[in-house]
XYZ file of C-alpha atoms in Angstrom:
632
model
C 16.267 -17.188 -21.245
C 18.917 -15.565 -19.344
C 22.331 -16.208 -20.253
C 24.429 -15.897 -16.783
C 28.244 -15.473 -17.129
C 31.423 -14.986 -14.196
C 35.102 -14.978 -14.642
C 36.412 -15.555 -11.233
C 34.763 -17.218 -7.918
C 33.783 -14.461 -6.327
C 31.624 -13.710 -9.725
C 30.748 -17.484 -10.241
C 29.563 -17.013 -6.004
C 26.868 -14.496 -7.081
C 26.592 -16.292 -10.186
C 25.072 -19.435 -8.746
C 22.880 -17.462 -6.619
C 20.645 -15.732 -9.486
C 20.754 -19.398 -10.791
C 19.456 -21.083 -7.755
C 16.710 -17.829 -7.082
C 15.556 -18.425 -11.162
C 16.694 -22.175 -11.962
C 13.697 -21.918 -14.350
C 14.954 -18.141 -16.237
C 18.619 -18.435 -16.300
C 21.231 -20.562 -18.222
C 25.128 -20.738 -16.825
C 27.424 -20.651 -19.375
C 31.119 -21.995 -18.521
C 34.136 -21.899 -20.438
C 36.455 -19.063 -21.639
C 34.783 -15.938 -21.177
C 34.756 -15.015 -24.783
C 33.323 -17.765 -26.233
C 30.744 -17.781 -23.099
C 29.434 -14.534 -23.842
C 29.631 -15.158 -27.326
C 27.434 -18.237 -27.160
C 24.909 -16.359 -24.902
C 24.868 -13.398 -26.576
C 23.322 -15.301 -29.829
C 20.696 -17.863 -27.450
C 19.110 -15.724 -24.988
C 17.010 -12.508 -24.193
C 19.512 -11.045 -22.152
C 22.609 -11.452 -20.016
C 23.824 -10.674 -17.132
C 27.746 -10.286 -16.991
C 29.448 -10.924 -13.305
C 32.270 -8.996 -14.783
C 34.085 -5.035 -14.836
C 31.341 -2.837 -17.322
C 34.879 -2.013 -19.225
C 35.696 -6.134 -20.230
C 31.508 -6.639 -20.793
C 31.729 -3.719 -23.375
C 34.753 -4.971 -25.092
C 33.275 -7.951 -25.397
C 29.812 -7.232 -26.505
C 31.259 -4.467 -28.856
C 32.192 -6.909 -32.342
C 28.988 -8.483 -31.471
C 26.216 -5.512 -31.276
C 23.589 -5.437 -34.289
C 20.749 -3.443 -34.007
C 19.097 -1.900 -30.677
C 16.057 -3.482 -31.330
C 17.259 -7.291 -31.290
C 20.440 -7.385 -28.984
C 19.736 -8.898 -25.973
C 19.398 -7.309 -22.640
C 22.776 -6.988 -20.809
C 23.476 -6.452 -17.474
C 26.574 -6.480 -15.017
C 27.487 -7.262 -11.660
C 30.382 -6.377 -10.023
C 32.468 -8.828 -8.327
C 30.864 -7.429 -4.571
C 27.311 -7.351 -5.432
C 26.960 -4.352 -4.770
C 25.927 -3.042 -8.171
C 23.585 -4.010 -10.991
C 24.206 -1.970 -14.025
C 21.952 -1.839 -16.861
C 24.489 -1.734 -19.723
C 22.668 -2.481 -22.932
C 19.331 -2.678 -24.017
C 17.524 -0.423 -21.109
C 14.252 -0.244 -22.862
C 14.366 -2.614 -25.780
C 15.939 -5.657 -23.865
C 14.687 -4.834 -20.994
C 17.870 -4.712 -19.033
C 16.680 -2.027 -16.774
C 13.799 -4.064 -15.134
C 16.675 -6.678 -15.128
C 18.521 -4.817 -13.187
C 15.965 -3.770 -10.699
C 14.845 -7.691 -10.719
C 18.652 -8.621 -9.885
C 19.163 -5.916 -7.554
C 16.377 -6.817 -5.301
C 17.422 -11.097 -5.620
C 21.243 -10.351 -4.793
C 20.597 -7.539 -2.627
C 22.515 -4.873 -5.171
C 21.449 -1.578 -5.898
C 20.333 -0.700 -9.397
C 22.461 1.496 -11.618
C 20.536 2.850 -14.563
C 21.345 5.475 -16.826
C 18.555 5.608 -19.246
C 17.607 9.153 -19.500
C 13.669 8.688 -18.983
C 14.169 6.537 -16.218
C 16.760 9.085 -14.520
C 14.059 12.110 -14.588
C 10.869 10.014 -14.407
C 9.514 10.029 -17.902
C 8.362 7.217 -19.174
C 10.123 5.776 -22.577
C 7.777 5.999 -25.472
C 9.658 2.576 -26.097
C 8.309 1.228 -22.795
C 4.422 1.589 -22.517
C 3.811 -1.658 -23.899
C 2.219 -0.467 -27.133
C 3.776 -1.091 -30.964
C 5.502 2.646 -31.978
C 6.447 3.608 -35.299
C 8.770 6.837 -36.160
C 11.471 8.577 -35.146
C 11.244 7.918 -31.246
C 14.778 9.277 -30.030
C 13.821 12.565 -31.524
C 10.451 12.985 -30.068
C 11.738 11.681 -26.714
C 15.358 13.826 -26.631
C 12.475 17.005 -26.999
C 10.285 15.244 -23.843
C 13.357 15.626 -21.982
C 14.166 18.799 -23.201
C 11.167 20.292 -22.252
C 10.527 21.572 -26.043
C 7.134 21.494 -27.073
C 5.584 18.107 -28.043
C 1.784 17.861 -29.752
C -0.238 14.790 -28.501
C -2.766 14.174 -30.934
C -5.139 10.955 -30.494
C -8.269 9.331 -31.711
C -9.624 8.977 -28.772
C -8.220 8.591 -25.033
C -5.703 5.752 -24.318
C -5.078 4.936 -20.885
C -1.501 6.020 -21.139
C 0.908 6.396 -17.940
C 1.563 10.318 -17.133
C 3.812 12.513 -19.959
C 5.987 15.695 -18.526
C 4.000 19.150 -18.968
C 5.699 19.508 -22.281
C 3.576 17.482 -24.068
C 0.052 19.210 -24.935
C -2.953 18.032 -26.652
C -3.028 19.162 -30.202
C -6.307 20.287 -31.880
C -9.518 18.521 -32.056
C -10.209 15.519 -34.215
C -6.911 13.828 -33.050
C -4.690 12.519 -35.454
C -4.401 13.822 -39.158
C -6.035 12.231 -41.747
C -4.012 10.714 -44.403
C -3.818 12.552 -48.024
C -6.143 11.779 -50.528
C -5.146 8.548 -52.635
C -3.982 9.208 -56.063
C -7.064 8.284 -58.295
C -10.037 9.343 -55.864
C -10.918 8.806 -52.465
C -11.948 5.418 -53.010
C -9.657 3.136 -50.326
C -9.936 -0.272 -52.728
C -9.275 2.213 -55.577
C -6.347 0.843 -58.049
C -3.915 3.479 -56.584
C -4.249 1.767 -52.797
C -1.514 0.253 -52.919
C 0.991 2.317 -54.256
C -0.193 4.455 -51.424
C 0.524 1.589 -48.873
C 3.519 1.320 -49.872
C 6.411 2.019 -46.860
C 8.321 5.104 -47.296
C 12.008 5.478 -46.121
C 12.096 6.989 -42.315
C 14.363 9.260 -40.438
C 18.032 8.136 -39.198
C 16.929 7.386 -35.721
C 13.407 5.797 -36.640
C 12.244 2.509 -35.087
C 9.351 -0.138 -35.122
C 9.305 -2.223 -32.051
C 10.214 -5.167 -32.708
C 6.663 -7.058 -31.546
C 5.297 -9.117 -34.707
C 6.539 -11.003 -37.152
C 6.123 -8.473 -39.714
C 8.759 -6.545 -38.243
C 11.888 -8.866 -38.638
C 13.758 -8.846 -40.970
C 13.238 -12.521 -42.617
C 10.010 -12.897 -41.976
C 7.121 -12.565 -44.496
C 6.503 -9.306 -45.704
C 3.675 -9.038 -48.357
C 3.082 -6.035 -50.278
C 0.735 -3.647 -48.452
C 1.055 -4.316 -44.755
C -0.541 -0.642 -43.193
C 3.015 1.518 -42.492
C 3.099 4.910 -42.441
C 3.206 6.853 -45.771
C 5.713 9.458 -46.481
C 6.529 12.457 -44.079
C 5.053 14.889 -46.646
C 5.606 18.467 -44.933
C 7.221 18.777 -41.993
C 5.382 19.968 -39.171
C 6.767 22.567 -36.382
C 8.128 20.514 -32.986
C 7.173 16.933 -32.600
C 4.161 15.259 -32.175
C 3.288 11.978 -30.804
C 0.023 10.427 -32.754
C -2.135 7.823 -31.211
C -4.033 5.750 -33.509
C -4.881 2.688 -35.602
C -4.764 4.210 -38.749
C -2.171 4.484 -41.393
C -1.061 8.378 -40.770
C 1.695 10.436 -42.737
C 4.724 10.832 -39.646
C 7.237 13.750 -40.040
C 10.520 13.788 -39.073
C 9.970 14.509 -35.293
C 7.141 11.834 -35.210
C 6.016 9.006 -33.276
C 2.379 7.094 -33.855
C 1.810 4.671 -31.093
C -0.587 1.470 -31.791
C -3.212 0.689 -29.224
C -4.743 -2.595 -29.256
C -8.035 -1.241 -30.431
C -8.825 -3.341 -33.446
C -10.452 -6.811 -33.908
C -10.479 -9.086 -36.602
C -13.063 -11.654 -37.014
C -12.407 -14.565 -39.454
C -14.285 -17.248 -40.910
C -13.044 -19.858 -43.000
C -13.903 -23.137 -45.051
C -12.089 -26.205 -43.925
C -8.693 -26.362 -45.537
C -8.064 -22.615 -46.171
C -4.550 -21.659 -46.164
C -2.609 -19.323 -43.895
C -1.550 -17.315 -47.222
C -5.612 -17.146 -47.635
C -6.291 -15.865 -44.410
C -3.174 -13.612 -43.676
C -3.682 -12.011 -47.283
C -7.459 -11.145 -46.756
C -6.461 -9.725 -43.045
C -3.700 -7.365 -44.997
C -5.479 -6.644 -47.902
C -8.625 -5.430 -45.772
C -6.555 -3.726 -43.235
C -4.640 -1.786 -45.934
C -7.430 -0.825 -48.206
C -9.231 0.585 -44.811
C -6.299 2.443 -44.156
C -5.693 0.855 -40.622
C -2.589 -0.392 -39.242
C -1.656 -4.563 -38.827
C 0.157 -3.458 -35.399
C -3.270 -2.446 -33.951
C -4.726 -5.360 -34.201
C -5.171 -7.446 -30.981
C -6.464 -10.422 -31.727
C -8.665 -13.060 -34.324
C -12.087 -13.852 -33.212
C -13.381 -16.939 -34.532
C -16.219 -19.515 -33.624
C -15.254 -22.585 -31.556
C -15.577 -25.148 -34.313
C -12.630 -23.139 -36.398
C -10.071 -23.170 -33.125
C -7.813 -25.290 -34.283
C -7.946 -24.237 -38.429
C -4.502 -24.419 -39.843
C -5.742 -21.286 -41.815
C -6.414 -19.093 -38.995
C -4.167 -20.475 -35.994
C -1.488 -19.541 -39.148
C -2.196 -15.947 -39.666
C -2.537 -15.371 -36.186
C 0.586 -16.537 -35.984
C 2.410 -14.074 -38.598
C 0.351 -11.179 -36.902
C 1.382 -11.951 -33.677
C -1.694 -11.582 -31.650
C -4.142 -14.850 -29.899
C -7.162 -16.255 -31.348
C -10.383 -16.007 -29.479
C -13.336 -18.211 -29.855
C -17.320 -18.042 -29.621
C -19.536 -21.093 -29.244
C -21.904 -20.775 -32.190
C -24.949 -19.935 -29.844
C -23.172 -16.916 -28.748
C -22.488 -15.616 -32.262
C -26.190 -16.041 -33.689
C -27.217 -13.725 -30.823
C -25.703 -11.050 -31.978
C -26.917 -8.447 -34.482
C -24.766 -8.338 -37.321
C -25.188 -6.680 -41.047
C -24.971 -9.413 -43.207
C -26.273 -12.581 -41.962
C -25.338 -15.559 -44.056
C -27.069 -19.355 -44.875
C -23.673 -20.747 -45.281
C -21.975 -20.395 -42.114
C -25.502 -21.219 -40.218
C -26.258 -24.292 -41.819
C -21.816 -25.215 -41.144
C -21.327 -24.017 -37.720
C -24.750 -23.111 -36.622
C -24.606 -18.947 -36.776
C -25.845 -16.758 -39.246
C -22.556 -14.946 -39.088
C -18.658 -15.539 -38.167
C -16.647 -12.703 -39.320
C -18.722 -9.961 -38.184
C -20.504 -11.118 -34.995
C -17.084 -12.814 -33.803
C -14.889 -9.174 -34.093
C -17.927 -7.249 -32.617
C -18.428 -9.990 -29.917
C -14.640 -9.256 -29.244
C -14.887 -5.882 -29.152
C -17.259 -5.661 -26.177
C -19.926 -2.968 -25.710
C -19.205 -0.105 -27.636
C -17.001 -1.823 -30.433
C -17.839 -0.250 -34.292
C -17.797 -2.374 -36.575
C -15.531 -0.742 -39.567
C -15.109 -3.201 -42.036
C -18.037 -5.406 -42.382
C -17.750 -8.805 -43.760
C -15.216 -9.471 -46.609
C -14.407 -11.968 -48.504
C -11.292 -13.386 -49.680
C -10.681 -12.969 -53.717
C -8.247 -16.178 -55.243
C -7.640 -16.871 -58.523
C -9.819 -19.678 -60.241
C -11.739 -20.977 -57.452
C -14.240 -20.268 -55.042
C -13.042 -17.778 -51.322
C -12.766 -19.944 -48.546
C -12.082 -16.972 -45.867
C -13.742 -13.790 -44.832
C -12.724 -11.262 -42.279
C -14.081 -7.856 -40.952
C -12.918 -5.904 -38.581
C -14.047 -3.565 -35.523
C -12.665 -1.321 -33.432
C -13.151 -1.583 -29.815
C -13.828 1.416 -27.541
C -11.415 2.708 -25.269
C -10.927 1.039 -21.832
C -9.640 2.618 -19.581
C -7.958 1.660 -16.507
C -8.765 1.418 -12.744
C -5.670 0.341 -10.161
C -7.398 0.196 -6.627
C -4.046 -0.138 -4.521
C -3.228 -0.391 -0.734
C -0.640 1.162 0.320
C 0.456 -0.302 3.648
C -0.259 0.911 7.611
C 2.046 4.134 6.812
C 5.645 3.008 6.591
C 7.421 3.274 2.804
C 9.064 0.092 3.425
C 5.970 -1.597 3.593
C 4.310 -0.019 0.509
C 4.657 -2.940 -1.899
C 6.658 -3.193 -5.699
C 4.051 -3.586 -7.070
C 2.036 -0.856 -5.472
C 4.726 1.862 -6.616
C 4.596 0.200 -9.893
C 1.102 1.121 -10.518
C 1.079 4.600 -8.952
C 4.007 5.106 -11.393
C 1.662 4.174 -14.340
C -1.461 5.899 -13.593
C -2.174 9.370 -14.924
C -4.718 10.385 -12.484
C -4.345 9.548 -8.907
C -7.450 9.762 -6.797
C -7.151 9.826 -2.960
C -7.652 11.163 0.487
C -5.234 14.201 0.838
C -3.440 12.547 3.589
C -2.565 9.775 1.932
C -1.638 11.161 -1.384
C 1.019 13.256 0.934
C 2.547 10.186 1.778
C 3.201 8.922 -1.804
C 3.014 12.291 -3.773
C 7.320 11.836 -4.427
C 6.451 8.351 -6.084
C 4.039 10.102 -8.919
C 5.492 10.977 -12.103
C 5.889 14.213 -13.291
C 2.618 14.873 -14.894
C 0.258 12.708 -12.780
C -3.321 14.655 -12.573
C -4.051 14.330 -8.544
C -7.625 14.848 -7.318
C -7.647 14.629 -3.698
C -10.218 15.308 -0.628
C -10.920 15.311 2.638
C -12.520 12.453 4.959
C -15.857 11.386 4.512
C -15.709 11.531 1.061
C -14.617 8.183 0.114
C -18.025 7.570 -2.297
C -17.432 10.862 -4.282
C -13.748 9.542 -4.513
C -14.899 6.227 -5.734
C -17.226 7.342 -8.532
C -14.300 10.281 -9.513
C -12.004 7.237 -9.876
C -14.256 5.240 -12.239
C -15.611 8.567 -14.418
C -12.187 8.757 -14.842
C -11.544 5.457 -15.943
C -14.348 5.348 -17.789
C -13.178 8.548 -19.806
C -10.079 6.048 -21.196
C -7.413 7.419 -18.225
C -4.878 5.023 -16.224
C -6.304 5.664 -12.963
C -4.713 4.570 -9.468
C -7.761 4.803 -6.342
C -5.339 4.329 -2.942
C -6.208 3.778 0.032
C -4.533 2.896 3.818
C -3.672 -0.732 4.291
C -5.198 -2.959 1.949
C -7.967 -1.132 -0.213
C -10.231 -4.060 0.127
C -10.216 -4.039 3.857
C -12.364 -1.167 4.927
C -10.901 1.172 2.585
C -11.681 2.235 -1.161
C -12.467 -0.782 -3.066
C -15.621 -2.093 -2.506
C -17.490 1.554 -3.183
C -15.015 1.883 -6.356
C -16.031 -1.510 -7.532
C -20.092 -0.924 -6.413
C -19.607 1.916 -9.012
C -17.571 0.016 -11.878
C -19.168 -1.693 -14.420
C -17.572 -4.211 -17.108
C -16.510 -1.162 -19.150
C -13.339 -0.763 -17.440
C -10.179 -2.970 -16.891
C -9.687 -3.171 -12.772
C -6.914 -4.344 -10.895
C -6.514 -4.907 -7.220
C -3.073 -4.040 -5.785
C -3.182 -6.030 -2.351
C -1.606 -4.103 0.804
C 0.044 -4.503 4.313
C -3.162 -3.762 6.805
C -2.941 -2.372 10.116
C -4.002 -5.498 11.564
C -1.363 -7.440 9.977
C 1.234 -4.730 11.023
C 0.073 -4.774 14.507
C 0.459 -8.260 14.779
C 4.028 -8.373 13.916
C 4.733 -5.823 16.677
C 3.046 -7.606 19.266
C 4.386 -10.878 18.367
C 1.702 -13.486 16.961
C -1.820 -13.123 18.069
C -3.765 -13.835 14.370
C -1.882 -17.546 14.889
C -5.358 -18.930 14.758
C -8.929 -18.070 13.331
C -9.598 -14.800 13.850
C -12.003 -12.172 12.571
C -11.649 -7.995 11.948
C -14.417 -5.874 13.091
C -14.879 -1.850 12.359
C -16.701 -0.745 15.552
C -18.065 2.328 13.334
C -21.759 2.677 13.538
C -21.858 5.984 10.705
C -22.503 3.128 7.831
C -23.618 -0.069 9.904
C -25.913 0.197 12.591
C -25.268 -1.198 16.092
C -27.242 -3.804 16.168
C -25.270 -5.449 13.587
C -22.131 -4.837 14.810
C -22.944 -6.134 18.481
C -24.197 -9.091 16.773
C -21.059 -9.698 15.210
C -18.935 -9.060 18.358
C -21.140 -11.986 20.131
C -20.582 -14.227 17.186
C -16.540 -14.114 18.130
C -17.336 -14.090 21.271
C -18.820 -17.492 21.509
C -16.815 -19.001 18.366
C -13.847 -18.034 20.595
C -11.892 -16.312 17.935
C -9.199 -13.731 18.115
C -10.681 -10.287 17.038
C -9.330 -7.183 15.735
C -10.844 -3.535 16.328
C -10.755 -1.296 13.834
C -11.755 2.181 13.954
C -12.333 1.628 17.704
C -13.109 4.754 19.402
C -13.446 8.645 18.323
C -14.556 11.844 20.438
C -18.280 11.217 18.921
C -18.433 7.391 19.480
C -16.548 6.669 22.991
C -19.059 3.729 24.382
C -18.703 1.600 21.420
C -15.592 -0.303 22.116
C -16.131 -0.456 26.114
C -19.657 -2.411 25.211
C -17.581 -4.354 22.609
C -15.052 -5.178 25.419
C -17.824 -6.385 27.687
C -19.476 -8.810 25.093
C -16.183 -10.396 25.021
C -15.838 -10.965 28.628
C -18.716 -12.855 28.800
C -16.785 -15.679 26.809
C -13.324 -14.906 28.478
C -11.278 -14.188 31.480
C -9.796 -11.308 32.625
C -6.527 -12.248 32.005
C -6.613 -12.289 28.146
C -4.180 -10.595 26.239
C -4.678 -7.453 24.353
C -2.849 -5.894 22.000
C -3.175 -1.972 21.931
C -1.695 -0.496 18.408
C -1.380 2.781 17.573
C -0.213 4.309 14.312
C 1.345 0.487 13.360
C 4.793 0.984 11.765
C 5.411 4.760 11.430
C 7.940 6.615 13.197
C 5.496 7.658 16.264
C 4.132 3.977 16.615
C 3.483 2.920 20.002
C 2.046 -0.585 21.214
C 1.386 -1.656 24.831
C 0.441 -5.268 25.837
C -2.221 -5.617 28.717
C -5.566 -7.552 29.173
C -9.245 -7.660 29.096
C -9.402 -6.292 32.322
C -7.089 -3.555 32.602
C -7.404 -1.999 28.964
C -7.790 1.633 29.346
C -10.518 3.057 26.825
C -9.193 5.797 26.902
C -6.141 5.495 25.443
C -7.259 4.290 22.054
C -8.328 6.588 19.116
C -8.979 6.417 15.026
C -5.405 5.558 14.503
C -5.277 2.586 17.171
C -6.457 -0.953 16.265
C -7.127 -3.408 19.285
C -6.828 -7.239 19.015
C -7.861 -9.571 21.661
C -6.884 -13.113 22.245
C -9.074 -16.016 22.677
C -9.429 -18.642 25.242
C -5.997 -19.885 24.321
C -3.689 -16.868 23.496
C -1.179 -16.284 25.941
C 2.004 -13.631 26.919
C 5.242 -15.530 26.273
C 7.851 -13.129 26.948
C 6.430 -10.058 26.737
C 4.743 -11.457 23.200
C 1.279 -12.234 22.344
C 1.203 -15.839 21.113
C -2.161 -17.201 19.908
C -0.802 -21.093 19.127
C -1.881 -22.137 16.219
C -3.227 -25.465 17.462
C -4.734 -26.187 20.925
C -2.996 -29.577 20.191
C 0.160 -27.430 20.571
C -0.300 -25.913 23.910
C -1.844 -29.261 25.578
C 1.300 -31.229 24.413
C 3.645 -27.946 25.886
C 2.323 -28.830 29.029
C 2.726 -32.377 29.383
């Protein structure tokens, strides 16, 4: 919840805005301003302040605890004008705040955060669990000092600044030896285990339960062991396992573990959660890499494992029994076939999870109590990278009309992939460190299988394209080439139909239809076929890609099919270069369109039966209801 608070009308005017835009986010709190902020400050996420930064500080200041559970604050100055990330940036995510509150109230953003102000991205922000000393390691990002990346395998993390480097193969460093051997369940695991004190400026995002303060916190949960020696510069580790961290250290958790769980009918949380820790810690992997339980259907709703789900923090996924027996698993069991109808719960649940590739690393375990017989097993696997693919549009050409949330995602992909014209619009958006690969036209298959080798190698890839990307652009030969292996997103753009139309007023008010008069990938045949179908259904159609120096008769035969079907006097809507500074558009009909005049960059749309010029506009009503009672 957001807590909103104002001292004066002018501040309770904006106030009640941000209310009535999120009636469903915010909370107003009246009263004396003190005790207002005071009561907000302890009930929501964060705040935002319509009051001077110097009063908001004064007030927050007797009330600040720790960085990682203060709220989110944000002010507003009496204008709107400004939206100032005050407290929290990262953490409480008051900088997003801002941006959201900026864009609602029409303000401009103020924030100070020094990886937002140079483009890095926060090590605090990337969505993953971090452990270490994270304002150390990020003051040297900024710095430009030398940072070591060192993973277990590739992560599909946004782009870091130069400065940070790959370390040397095999990824992250291998714990020390136990005390007592090298066997994990050895007596000397859990001393081990145990959590070591950390540097002054050390944090753990506060994600899971296990984190807080008050919550349960049973002896072994996987934390990183003691610095031991020091090494030169800072390092950021990425990995599920429990690693030593120096002093300049950071170990971020991907999601790349699974836990499957079985359990009898009755078993307790402390049952489950225990065998979870114990196994995790005795393997030597850490509780904040863990994405989820997998469990079969009939054990949804256990107490047992809905509880220790709970205390990890992470969803439980289920498995009708059929789908467990089918796969191959280690360790089949009579028990859990002849209870829930599969050989196997633990193990065939996690690796079921886990998706192609997964490894299973813990097979089945069972849980050890005192004087009676286990009544939970667990094992766990480790999923293989997946990377990710953003296909986004970005728009006819103007930057106004390249969407949030297309900027959002070129922001968080490492590796751009794109025609070199179009990665010259957007190249200023990239962060510093974004790998580009770029070509030439004609390439847009190579670009498309680039894009998902890349993706499939664990990176955060972004694949743009003009427009939208699914309308004649890169998306369907990117997703021709993707398999389930990769996450894929579609980032929907502004097409140069849709931009046309808003210059020339409203011709797509009705059905109408797109056509790409390019024969290179479809053959004639089946485009004229096409242009008759409109033709006769009457509906508005748009040319794309209408005429070049190599294919000039294409749209003049495409013009003719539709004047079988209508008069001479239909509108047309000539296009060219929709929305960018040297955009021109001229309104004239089937009759007296020039051919001529149109090229690559030019889309044409033609009204139907029933379109019409209404003041120099081209109106296509959306009814013919509409026009027949217009004329009565």
């Amino acid at each position: 919840m957001i807590g909103l608070i104002s001292a004066t009308a002018a501040g309770a005017s904006a106030r009640d805005r941000l209310a009535t835009a999120w009636p469903d986010r915010t909370r107003v709190y009246d009263g004396p301003v003190r005790e207002a902020v005071e009561r907000a400050f302890a009930e929501c996420d964060q705040l935002v302040c319509f009051l001077a930064t110097g009063a908001t500080v004064r007030l927050l200041a007797p009330l600040l605890a720790d960085k990682s559970r203060d709220p989110g604050v944000v002010c507003v100055d009496e204008a709107g004008r400004y939206a100032v990330s005050l407290l929290g940036g990262h953490g409480g995510g008051a900088n997003s705040l801002a941006t959201e509150v900026g864009s609602t109230l029409c303000a401009t953003p103020v924030i100070t955060t020094a990886t937002d102000a140079t483009g890095i991205p926060g090590l605090d922000t990337l969505g993953l669990p971090f452990e270490g000393a994270v304002a150390t390691v990020t003051r040297a990002m900024l710095d430009g000092a030398p940072v070591t990346l060192r993973a277990d395998t590739v992560w599909p993390l946004p782009p870091l600044p130069p400065n940070v480097t790959p370390g040397v193969a095999g990824g992250v460093p291998t714990p020390p030896a136990r005390p007592g051997g090298d066997d994990p369940t050895g007596p000397a695991a859990d001393a081990a285990a145990e959590p070591s004190p950390r540097p002054a400026d050390a944090t753990t995002v506060p994600r899971r339960p296990l984190d807080e303060p008050n919550a349960r916190a049973p002896q072994g949960v996987p934390t990183p062991s003691a610095p031991g020696t020091a090494r030169p510069g800072a390092a950021v580790l990425v990995s599920d396992r429990v690693v030593p961290l120096g002093p300049a250290d950071v170990v971020l958790r991907p999601p790349s573990l699974v836990v499957g769980v079985g359990a009898s009918r009755g078993a307790g949380v402390d049952e489950v959660y225990g065998l979870v820790v114990d196994v995790l810690r005795d393997a030597g992997l850490s509780a904040l890499s863990v994405g989820e339980l997998a469990t079969v259907d009939a054990k949804a709703d256990e107490p047992g494992i809905v509880g220790a789900a709970a205390e990890l923090g992470v969803p439980v996924r289920t498995y009708p029994a059929g789908v467990l027996a089918s796969v191959d698993v280690p360790n089949p069991s009579d028990a859990p076939l002849a209870a829930v109808g599969t050989p196997s719960v633990a193990e065939a649940a996690a690796l079921a999870a886990a998706g192609r590739g997964g490894e299973l690393l813990v097979p089945k375990r069972k849980s050890s109590p005192h004087g009676r017989p286990a009544m939970a097993t667990c094992a766990v696997v480790r999923r293989a990278p997946r990377g990710r693919l953003a296909v986004v549009g970005l728009g006819p050409g103007a930057r106004d009309l390249v969407t949030p949330r297309a900027v959002a995602e070129l922001r968080r992909a490492s590796v751009l992939v794109g025609l070199d014209q179009y990665v010259d619009q957007i190249r200023d958006l990239l962060r510093p460190g974004t790998r580009v690969i770029e070509s030439g036209l004609g390439r847009e298959e190579e670009r498309a299988r680039t894009a998902v080798a890349e993706a499939r190698a664990g990176h955060a890839v972004a694949l743009i394209g003009s427009g939208d990307a699914g309308v004649y652009a890169m998306a369907s030969p990117a997703l021709a080439e993707a398999a389930d292996d990769i996450e894929v997103v579609g980032v929907p753009g502004v097409t140069a139909a849709l931009a046309a139309a808003a210059i020339l007023g409203a011709p797509l008010g009705h059905d109408h239809v797109s056509i790409s008069l390019s024969d290179l990938h479809t053959p004639w045949e089946v485009i004229e076929r096409r242009v008759r179908a409109a033709a006769e259904a009457d509906i508005v159609v748009t040319f794309y890609n209408p005429r070049s120096r190599g294919r000039d008769w294409q749209l003049p035969k495409a013009l003719a099919l539709l004047a079988e079907h209508r008069t001479g006097t239909t509108p047309v809507g000539v296009v060219r270069n929709a929305s960018r500074p040297d955009g021109t558009s001229h309104l004239t009909t089937l009759a007296r369109i020039d051919p001529t005049t149109v090229d690559m960059m030019t889309v044409v749309t033609v009204g139907n039966t029933a379109t019409r010029e209404i003041a120099g506009r081209m109106v296509t009503p959306r009814g013919y209801r509409w026009q027949s009672e217009g004329a009565r």
